[in-house]
């Protein structure tokens, strides 16, 4: 039983590290994109924008 618990917590720890790294990476990319667009073009754009007829993630647009 002790071996299973140790394996569980090790797996949980590794999963949390990977998820936090991916989350921090996405936040960093979003912040860099917003600042770059504001400095280069003078526009205040959000990294993710959801409207009635389209979804925009960075510069990629999905028409609904």
mmCIF file of C-alpha atoms in Angstrom:
data_model
loop_
_atom_site.group_PDB
_atom_site.id
_atom_site.type_symbol
_atom_site.label_atom_id
_atom_site.label_comp_id
_atom_site.label_asym_id
_atom_site.label_seq_id
_atom_site.Cartn_x
_atom_site.Cartn_y
_atom_site.Cartn_z
ATOM 1 C CA UNK A 1 0.000 0.000 0.000
ATOM 2 C CA UNK A 2 2.843 2.392 0.799
ATOM 3 C CA UNK A 3 4.396 1.816 -2.629
ATOM 4 C CA UNK A 4 1.135 2.727 -4.407
ATOM 5 C CA UNK A 5 0.763 5.927 -2.400
ATOM 6 C CA UNK A 6 4.348 6.940 -3.121
ATOM 7 C CA UNK A 7 3.863 6.341 -6.835
ATOM 8 C CA UNK A 8 0.595 8.299 -6.788
ATOM 9 C CA UNK A 9 2.162 11.352 -5.164
ATOM 10 C CA UNK A 10 5.166 11.241 -7.498
ATOM 11 C CA UNK A 11 2.854 11.132 -10.521
ATOM 12 C CA UNK A 12 0.711 13.930 -9.083
ATOM 13 C CA UNK A 13 3.790 16.081 -8.495
ATOM 14 C CA UNK A 14 5.106 15.565 -12.040
ATOM 15 C CA UNK A 15 1.675 16.344 -13.524
ATOM 16 C CA UNK A 16 1.372 19.548 -11.500
ATOM 17 C CA UNK A 17 4.830 20.687 -12.612
ATOM 18 C CA UNK A 18 4.010 20.076 -16.284
ATOM 19 C CA UNK A 19 0.613 21.817 -16.045
ATOM 20 C CA UNK A 20 2.111 24.819 -14.243
ATOM 21 C CA UNK A 21 4.889 25.126 -16.847
ATOM 22 C CA UNK A 22 2.380 25.046 -19.710
ATOM 23 C CA UNK A 23 0.133 27.591 -17.943
ATOM 24 C CA UNK A 24 3.020 29.950 -17.238
ATOM 25 C CA UNK A 25 4.167 29.603 -20.849
ATOM 26 C CA UNK A 26 0.728 30.520 -22.198
ATOM 27 C CA UNK A 27 0.480 33.525 -19.859
ATOM 28 C CA UNK A 28 3.935 34.695 -20.981
ATOM 29 C CA UNK A 29 3.046 34.322 -24.673
ATOM 30 C CA UNK A 30 -0.231 36.224 -24.185
ATOM 31 C CA UNK A 31 1.440 39.073 -22.316
ATOM 32 C CA UNK A 32 4.233 39.364 -24.875
ATOM 33 C CA UNK A 33 1.697 39.392 -27.742
ATOM 34 C CA UNK A 34 -0.422 42.133 -26.134
ATOM 35 C CA UNK A 35 2.627 44.315 -25.438
ATOM 36 C CA UNK A 36 4.092 43.795 -28.910
ATOM 37 C CA UNK A 37 0.850 44.744 -30.661
ATOM 38 C CA UNK A 38 0.456 47.807 -28.473
ATOM 39 C CA UNK A 39 4.006 49.041 -29.068
ATOM 40 C CA UNK A 40 4.226 48.166 -32.773
ATOM 41 C CA UNK A 41 0.755 49.140 -33.985
ATOM 42 C CA UNK A 42 -0.672 51.303 -31.200
ATOM 43 C CA UNK A 43 -3.693 49.016 -30.770
ATOM 44 C CA UNK A 44 -4.916 47.487 -27.525
ATOM 45 C CA UNK A 45 -5.764 43.909 -28.492
ATOM 46 C CA UNK A 46 -6.420 41.034 -26.142
ATOM 47 C CA UNK A 47 -4.641 37.745 -26.800
ATOM 48 C CA UNK A 48 -7.956 35.843 -26.669
ATOM 49 C CA UNK A 49 -11.138 37.522 -27.848
ATOM 50 C CA UNK A 50 -14.509 35.814 -28.056
ATOM 51 C CA UNK A 51 -17.319 37.653 -29.802
ATOM 52 C CA UNK A 52 -20.700 36.741 -31.223
ATOM 53 C CA UNK A 53 -19.478 35.794 -34.697
ATOM 54 C CA UNK A 54 -15.806 34.831 -34.250
ATOM 55 C CA UNK A 55 -13.141 33.625 -31.864
ATOM 56 C CA UNK A 56 -9.684 35.162 -32.121
ATOM 57 C CA UNK A 57 -6.655 33.571 -30.474
ATOM 58 C CA UNK A 58 -3.540 35.704 -31.018
ATOM 59 C CA UNK A 59 -3.870 36.458 -34.776
ATOM 60 C CA UNK A 60 -5.830 33.354 -35.746
ATOM 61 C CA UNK A 61 -9.540 33.866 -36.338
ATOM 62 C CA UNK A 62 -12.270 31.208 -36.290
ATOM 63 C CA UNK A 63 -15.553 32.205 -37.891
ATOM 64 C CA UNK A 64 -18.693 30.836 -36.269
#
